[in-house]
Coordinates of C-alpha atoms and ligand atoms in Angstrom, one line a residue:
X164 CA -4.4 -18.6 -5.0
X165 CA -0.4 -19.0 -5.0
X166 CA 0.4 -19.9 -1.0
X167 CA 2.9 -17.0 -0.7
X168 CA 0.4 -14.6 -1.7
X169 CA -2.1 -16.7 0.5
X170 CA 0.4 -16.7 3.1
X171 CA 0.9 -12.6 3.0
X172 CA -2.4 -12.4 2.7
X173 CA -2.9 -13.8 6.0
X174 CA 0.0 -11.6 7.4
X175 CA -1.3 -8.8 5.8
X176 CA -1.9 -6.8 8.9
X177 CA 1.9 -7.7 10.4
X178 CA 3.2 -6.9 7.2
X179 CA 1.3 -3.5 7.4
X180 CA 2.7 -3.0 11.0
X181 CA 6.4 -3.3 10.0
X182 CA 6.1 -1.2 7.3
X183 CA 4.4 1.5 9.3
X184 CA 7.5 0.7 11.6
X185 CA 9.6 1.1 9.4
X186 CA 8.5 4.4 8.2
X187 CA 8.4 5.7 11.5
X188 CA 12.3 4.9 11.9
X189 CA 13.1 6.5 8.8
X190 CA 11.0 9.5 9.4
X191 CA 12.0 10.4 13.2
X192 CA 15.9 9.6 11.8
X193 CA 15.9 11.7 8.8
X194 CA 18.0 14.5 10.6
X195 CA 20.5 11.7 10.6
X196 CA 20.4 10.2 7.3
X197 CA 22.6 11.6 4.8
X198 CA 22.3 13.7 2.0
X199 CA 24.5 11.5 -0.3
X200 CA 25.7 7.8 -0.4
X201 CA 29.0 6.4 -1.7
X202 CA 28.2 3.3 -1.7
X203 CA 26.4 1.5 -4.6
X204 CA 24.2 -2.0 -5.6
X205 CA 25.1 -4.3 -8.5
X206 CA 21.9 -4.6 -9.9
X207 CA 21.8 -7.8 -11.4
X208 CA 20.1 -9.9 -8.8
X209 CA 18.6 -12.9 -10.2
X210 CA 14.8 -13.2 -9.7
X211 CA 13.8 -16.0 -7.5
X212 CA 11.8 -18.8 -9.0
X213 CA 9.9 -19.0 -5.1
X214 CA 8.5 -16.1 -4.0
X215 CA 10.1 -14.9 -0.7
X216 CA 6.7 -13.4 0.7
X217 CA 6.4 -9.6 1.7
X218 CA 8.2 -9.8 4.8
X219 CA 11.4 -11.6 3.9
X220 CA 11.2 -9.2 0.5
X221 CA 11.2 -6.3 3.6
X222 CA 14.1 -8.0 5.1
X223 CA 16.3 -7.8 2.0
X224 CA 15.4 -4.2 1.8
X225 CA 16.2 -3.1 4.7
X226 CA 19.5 -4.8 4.3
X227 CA 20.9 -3.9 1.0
X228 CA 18.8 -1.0 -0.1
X229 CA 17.7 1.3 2.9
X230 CA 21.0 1.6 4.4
X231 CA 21.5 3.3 0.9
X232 CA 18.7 5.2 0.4
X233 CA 19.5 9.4 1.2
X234 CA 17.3 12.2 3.6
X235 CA 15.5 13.7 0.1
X236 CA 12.9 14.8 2.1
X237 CA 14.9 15.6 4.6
X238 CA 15.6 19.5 6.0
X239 CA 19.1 19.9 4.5
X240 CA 18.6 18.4 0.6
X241 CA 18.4 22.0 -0.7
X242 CA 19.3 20.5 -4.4
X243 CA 16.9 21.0 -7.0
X244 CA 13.5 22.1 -6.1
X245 CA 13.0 18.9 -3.5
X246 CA 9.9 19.0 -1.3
X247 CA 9.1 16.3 1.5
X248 CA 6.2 14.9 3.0
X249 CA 4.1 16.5 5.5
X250 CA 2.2 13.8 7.9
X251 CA -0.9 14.6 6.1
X252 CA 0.8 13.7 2.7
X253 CA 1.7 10.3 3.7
X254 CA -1.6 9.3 5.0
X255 CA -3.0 10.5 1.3
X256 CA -0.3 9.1 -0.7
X257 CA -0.8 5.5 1.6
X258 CA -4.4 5.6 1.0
X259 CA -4.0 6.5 -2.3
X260 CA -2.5 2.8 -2.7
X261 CA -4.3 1.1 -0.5
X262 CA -7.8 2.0 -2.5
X263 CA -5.9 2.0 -5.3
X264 CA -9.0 3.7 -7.6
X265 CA -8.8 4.3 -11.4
X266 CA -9.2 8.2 -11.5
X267 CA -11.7 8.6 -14.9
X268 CA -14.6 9.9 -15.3
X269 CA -17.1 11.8 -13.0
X270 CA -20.5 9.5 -13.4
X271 CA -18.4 6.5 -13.5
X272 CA -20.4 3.8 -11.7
X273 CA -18.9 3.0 -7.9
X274 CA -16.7 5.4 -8.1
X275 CA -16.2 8.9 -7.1
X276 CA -12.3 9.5 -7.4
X277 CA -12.9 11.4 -10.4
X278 CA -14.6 13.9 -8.0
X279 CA -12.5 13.6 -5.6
X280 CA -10.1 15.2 -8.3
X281 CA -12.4 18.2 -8.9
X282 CA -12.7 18.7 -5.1
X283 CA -9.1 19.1 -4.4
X284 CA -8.4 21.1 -7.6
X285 CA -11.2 23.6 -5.9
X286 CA -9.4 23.7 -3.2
X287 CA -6.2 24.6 -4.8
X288 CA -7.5 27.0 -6.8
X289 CA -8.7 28.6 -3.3
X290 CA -5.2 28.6 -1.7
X291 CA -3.9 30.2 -4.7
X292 CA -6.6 32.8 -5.2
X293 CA -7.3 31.5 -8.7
X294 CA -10.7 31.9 -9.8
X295 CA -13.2 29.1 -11.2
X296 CA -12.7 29.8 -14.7
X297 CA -9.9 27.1 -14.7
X298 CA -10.3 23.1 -15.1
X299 CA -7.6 21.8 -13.1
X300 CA -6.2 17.5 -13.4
X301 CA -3.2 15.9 -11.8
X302 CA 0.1 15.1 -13.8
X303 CA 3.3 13.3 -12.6
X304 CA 5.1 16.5 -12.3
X305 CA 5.7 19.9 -13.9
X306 CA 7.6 18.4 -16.9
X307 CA 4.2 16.5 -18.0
X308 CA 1.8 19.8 -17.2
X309 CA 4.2 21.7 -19.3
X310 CA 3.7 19.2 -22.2
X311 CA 0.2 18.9 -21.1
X312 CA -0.6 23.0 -21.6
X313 CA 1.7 23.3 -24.1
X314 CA 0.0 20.2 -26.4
X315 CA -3.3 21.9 -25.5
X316 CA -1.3 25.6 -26.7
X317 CA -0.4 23.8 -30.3
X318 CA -4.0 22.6 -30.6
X319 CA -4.8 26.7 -30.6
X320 CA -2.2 27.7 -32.8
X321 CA -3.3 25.4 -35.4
X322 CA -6.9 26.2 -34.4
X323 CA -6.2 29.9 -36.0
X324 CA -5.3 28.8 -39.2
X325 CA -8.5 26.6 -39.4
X326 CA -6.4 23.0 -39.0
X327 CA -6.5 20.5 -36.6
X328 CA -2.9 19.3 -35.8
X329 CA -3.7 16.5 -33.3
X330 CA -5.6 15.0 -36.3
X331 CA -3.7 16.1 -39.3
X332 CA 0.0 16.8 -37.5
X333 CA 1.6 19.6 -37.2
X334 CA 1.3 21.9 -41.1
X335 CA 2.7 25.4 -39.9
X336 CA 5.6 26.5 -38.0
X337 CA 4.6 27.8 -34.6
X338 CA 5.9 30.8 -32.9
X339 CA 6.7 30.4 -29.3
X340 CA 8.2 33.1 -27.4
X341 CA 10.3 32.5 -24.0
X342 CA 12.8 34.7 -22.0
X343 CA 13.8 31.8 -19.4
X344 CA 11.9 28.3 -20.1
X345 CA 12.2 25.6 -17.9
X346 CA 14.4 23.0 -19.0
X347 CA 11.2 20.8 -18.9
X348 CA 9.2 23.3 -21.5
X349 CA 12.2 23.0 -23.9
X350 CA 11.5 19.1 -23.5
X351 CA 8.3 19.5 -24.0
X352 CA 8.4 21.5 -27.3
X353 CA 10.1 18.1 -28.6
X354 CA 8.0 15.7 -27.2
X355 CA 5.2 17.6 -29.0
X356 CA 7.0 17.8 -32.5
X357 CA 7.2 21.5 -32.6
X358 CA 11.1 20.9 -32.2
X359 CA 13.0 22.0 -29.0
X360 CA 15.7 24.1 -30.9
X361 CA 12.0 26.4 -32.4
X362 CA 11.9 28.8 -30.1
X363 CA 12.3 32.7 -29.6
X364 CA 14.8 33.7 -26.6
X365 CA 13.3 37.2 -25.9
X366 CA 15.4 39.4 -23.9
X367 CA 15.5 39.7 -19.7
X368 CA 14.9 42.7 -17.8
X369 CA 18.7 44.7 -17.7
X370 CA 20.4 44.0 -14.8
X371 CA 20.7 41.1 -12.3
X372 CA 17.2 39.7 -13.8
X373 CA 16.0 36.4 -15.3
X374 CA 12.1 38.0 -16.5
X375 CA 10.8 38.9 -19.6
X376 CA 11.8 42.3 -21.1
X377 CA 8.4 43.7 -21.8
X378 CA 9.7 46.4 -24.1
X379 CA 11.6 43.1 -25.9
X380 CA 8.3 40.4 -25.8
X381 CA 6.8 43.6 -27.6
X382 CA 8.9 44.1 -30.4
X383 CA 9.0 40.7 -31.2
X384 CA 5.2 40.5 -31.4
X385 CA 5.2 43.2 -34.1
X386 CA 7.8 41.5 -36.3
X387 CA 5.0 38.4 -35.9
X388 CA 3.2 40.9 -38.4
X389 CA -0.2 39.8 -36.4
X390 CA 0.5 36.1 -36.4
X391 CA -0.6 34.2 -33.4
X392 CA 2.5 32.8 -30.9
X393 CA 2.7 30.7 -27.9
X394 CA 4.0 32.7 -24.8
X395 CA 6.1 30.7 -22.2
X396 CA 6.5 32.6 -18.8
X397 CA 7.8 32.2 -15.8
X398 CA 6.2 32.3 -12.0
X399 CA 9.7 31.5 -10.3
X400 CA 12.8 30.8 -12.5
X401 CA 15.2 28.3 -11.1
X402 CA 18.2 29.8 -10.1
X403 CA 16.9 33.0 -8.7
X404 CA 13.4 33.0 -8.4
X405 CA 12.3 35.6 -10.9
X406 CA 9.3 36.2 -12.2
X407 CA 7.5 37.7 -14.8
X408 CA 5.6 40.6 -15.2
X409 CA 1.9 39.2 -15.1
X410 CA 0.0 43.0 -15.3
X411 CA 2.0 44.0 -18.2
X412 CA 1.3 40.4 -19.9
X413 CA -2.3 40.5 -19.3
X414 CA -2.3 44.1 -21.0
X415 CA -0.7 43.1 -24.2
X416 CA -2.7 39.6 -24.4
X417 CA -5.8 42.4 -24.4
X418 CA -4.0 43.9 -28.1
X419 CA -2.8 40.3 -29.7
X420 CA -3.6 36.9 -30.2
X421 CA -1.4 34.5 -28.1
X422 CA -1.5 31.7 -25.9
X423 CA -0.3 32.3 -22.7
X424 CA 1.3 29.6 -20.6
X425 CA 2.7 30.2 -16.8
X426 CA 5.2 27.8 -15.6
X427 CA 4.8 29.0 -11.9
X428 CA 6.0 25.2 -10.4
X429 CA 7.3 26.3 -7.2
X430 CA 6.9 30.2 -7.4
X431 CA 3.1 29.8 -7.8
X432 CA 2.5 29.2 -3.9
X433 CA 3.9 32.7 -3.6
X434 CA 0.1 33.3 -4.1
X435 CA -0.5 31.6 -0.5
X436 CA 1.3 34.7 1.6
X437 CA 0.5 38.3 1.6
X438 CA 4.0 39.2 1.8
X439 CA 4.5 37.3 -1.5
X440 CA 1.7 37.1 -3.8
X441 CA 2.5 40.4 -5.6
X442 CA 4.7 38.1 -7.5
X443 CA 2.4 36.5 -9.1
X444 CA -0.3 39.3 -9.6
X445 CA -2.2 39.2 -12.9
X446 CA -1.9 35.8 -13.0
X447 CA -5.0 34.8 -13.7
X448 CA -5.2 35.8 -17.0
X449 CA -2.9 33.4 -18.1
X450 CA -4.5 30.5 -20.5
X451 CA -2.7 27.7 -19.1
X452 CA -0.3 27.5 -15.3
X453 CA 1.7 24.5 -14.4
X454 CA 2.0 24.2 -10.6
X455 CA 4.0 21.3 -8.8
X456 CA 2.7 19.7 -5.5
X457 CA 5.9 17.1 -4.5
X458 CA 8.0 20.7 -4.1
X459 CA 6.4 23.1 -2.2
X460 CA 3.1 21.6 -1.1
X461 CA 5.6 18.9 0.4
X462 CA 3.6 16.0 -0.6
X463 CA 5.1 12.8 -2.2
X464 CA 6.6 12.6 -5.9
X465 CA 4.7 12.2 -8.2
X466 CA 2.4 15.1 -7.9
X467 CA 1.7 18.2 -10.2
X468 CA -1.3 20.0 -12.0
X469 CA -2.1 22.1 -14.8
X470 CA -4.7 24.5 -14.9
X471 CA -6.1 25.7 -18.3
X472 CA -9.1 27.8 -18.6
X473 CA -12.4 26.1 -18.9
X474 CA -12.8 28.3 -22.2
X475 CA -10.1 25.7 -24.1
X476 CA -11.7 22.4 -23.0
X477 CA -12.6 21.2 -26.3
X478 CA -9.0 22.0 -27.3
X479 CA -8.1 19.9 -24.7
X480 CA -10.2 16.9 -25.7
X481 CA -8.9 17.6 -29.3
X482 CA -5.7 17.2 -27.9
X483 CA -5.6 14.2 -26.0
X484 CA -9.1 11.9 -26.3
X485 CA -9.1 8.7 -26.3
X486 CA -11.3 7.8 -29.1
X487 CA -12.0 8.6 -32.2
X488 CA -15.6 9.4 -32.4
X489 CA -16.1 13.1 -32.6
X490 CA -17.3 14.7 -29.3
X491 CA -21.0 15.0 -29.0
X492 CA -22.5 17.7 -26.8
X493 CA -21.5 19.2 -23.9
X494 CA -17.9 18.1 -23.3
X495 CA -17.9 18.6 -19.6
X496 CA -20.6 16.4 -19.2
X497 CA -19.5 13.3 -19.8
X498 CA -16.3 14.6 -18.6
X499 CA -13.6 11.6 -18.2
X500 CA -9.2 12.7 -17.5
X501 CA -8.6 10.0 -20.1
X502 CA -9.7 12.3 -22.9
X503 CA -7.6 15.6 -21.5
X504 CA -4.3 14.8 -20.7
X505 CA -1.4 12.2 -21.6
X506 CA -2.3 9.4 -19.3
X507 CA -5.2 6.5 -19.3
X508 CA -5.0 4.4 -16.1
X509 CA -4.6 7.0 -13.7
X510 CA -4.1 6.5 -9.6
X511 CA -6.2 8.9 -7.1
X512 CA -3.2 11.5 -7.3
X513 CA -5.0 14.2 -5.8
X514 CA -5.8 12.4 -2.7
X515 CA -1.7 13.3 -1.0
X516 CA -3.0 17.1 -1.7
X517 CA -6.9 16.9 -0.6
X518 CA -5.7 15.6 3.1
X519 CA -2.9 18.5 3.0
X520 CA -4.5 21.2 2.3
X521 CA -7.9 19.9 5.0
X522 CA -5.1 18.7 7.3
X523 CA -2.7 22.3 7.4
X524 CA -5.4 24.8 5.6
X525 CA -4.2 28.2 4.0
X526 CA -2.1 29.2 7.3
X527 CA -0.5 26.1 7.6
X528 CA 1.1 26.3 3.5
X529 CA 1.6 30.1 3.9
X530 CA 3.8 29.1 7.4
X531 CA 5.6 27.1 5.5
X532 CA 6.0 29.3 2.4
X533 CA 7.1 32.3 4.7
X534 CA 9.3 29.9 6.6
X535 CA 11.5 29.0 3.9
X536 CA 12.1 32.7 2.5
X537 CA 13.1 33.5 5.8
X538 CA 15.6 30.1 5.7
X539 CA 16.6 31.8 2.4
X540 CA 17.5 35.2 3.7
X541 CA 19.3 34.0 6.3
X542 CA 21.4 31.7 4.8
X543 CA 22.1 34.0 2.2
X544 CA 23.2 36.4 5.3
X545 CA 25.1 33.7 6.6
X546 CA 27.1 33.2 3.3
X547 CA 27.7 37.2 3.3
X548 CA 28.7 37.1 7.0
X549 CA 31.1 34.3 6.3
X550 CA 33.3 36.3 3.7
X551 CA 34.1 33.4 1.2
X552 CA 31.0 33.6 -0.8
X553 CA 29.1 36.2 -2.7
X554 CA 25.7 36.3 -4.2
X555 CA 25.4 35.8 -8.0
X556 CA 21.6 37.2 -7.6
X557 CA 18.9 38.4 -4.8
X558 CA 17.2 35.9 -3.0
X559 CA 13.6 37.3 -4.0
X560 CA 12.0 34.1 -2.6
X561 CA 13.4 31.0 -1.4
X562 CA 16.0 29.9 -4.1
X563 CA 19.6 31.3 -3.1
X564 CA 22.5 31.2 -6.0
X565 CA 25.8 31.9 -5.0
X566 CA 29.4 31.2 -5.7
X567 CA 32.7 31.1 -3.9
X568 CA 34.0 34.8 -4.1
X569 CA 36.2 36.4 -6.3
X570 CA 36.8 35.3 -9.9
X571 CA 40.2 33.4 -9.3
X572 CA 38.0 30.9 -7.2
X573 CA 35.4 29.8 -10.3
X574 CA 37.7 26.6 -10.7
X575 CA 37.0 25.7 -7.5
X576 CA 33.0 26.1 -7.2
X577 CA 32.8 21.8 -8.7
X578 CA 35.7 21.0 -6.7
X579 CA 34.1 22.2 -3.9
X580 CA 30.5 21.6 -3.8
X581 CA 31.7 18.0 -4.9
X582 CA 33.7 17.5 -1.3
X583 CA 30.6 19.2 0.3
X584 CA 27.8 17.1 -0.9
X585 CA 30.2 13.7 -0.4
X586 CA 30.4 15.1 3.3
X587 CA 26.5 14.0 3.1
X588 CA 24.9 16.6 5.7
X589 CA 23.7 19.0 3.0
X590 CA 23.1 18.4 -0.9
X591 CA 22.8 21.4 -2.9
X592 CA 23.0 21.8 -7.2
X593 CA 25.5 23.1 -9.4
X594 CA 24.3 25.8 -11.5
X595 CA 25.5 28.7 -14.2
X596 CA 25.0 32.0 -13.9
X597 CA 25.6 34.7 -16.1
X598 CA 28.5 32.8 -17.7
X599 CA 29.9 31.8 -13.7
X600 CA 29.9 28.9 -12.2
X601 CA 27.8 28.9 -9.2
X602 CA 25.8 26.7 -6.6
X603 CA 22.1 26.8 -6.0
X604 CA 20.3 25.9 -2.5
X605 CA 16.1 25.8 -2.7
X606 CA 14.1 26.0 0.2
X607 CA 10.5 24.5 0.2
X608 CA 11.0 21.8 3.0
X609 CA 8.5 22.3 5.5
X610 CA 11.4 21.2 8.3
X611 CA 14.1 23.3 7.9
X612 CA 15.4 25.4 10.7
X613 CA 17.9 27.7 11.6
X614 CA 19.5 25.2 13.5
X615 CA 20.0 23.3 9.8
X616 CA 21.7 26.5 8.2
X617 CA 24.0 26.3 11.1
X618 CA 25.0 22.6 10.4
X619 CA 25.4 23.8 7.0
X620 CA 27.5 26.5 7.5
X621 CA 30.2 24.8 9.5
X622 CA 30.5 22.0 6.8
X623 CA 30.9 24.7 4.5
X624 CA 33.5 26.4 6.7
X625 CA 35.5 22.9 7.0
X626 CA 35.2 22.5 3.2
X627 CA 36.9 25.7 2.9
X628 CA 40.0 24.6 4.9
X629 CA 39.8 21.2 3.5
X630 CA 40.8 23.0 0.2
X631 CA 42.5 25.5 1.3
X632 CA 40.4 28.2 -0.4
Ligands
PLP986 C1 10.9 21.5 -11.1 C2 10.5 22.3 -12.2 C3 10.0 21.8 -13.4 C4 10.0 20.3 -13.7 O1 9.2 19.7 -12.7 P1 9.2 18.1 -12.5 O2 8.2 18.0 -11.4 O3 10.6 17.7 -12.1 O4 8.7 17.4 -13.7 C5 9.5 22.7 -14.3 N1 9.5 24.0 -14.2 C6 10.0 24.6 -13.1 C7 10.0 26.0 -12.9 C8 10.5 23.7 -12.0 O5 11.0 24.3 -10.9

């Protein structure tokens, strides 16, 4: 064995020790780290011909990396949809490593992980209400259970003309149908050859609304002339957290032949609060739901699953096996994640999730939904209160999209959440909404507090004079 790795791994419980140090630090600072860094690396070091050995490689991080490293899981990084880490979390995510298991198949000898898998996805499917009839797996993130359903969703379409287009590629144009994708549906669509700019945009519900015109998804069904289509919808739309009308969906998939997909990636734990889970009602008819973990459940990046009804698995195994030999017999039997989604080697993704959901249970992920609607509402009071902001939308959940006031002010929205993010206490997204310019804050960390919005809103208040707005 190389002495530096002999040398670490003789140190390896010191090495351990520090790190957990180190993560402690970080974690009990995060209030105090910023949101945004100005300063950069050159990355060109040159690799070392001698190993340094873990704890001088800590060293150097800590030194030139760290210091630049911002509070993403922190209480006030309300840009994109950015979950942290609950305790729980960490202990899954470090275990995760530590055992380091290759996530395959379910009577794989020594080895349970695949089981594991099927275990947590149970649980899941109980904090959402879903029922059994789904067969869950872990992704990297919505954007791969998006291409994930969706490749399962083009393995159907072909399926009703009698051709296999995992096999033979794709021979007929497919009809998908969407009011408000996901940008990572759109990528998907191109990823899986079906071509992102081949798609219907169906119209939204009049009004201040980002959901599916039912009326609209109708019509264009009938001009299909009874062709099948692929249905994007959404459980929780970006900027304003809209969703679609699940009832009304399930009725028509009862009158014509679709595929139904759900991207519900952080509007899907609606499910997990009384107060809430009429969102998402009627859900469970849906074919195919892609749900994120590293937002809302607040575990680590990179965690995600789809769920697609038992019903499709030999789609699925059309879709994405790993060998060429037709499938014999029962297909959940000899049930192995290589042959239903994209990836081969997989790590024990679940395992972040499993010790969450034990760890905090149902109340503890409703808390924390509940908590940050109520962040929501408030700083969207706080913003009305204030007098130099409006609303572009309701806050219907726990996304809030909103813009300075009055029209004469839209070319100062960049200007000004540019100088706000640099001031590195809060870090929130540009965004456009019904043609004006506008900022988005989400709220799915389990830490925020009032006292946050507070912070907030004075930085926002001194941005105002700053520009003289
Ligand atoms: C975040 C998000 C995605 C993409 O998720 P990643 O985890 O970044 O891949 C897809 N759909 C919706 C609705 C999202 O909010």
């Amino acid at each position: 064995m190389n002495s530096i790795l002999k040398n670490d791994l003789n140190n390896l419980s010191t090495i351990l020790d520090r790190t957990k140090q180190q993560g402690i630090d970080f974690l009990n600072n995060l209030e105090n780290v910023p949101t945004s860094t100005k300063n950069s690396i050159d990355p060109t070091r040159e690799l070392n011909e001698l190993g340094l050995g873990s704890l001088a490689a800590l060293e150097e991080f800590n030194e030139r990396l760290a210091p630049l490293l911002v509070s993403s899981p922190g209480p006030r990084y309300w840009g994109f949809v950015t979950g942290g880490s609950t305790p729980a979390s960490i202990v899954g995510d470090w275990l995760a490593t530590v055992y380091d298991q290759n996530t395959q198949a379910i009577k794989a000898q020594g080895g349970v992980s695949a089981l594991i898998e099927f275990e947590t996805i149970h649980l899941l499917l109980q904090l959402l209400q879903l029922p059994d009839t789904f067969l869950g797996g872990f992704v990297t993130g919505a954007t791969m259970s998006n291409f994930t359903c969706l490749g399962v969703a083009r393995q159907w379409f072909g399926k009703q003309f009698g051709k296999d287009f995992a096999k033979n590629g794709i021979s007929e144009s497919i009809n998908i149908l969407t009011a408000t994708p996901h940008s990572s549906s759109i990528k998907s669509l191109a990823m899986l050859g079906i071509g992102s700019n081949n798609y219907t945009t169906l119209k939204t519900i009049e009004g201040n609304r980002e959901a599916i015109d039912i009326a609209d998804l109708e019509k264009n069904i009938q001009n299909l002339n009874g062709k099948p289509f692929i249905l994007i919808s959404s459980a929780g739309t970006v900027n304003t957290a809209d969703f679609d009308d699940f009832e009304a969906i399930s009725r028509l998939k009862e009158k014509y032949n679709f595929w139904w997909h759900i991207d519900a990636a952080f509007g899907g734990f609606a499910a997990v609060s009384e107060k809430f889970k009429h969102f998402v009602e009627g859900w469970e008819g849906a074919d195919s739901i892609t749900i994120d973990c590293h937002k809302w459940l607040n575990v680590p990046y990179e965690s995600a699953f789809y769920l697609i009804k038992k019903e499709h698995t030999s789609l699925q195994i059309e879709t994405f096996q790993n060998s060429n030999a037709p499938y014999l017999g029962n297909p959940l039997e000899n049930f192995n994640y290589l042959n239903v989604l994209p990836e081969n080697s997989r790590r024990l993704r679940a395992l972040p999730v499993w010790f969450s959901l034990l760890a905090y249970g149902k109340e503890g992920f409703c808390d924390i939904v509940e908590n940050s609607a109520a962040m929501a509402l408030h700083f969207g009071n706080e913003l009305i209160e204030d007098g130099n902001f409006e609303l572009l939308a309701p806050i219907r959940l726990n996304n809030v999209c909103f813009t300075l006031k009055g029209n004469h002010n839209q070319e100062k929205v960049s200007a000004f959440l540019t100088l706000l993010n640099d001031k590195g206490k809060v870090f929130m997204t540009p965004t456009v909404y019904q043609n004006r310019k506008g900022i988005r804050a989400s709220f799915v960390n389990w830490r925020t507090t009032e006292k946050d919005i507070r912070i907030v809103m004075d930085e926002m208040k001194e941005t105002i004079l700053d520009l003289e707005i």
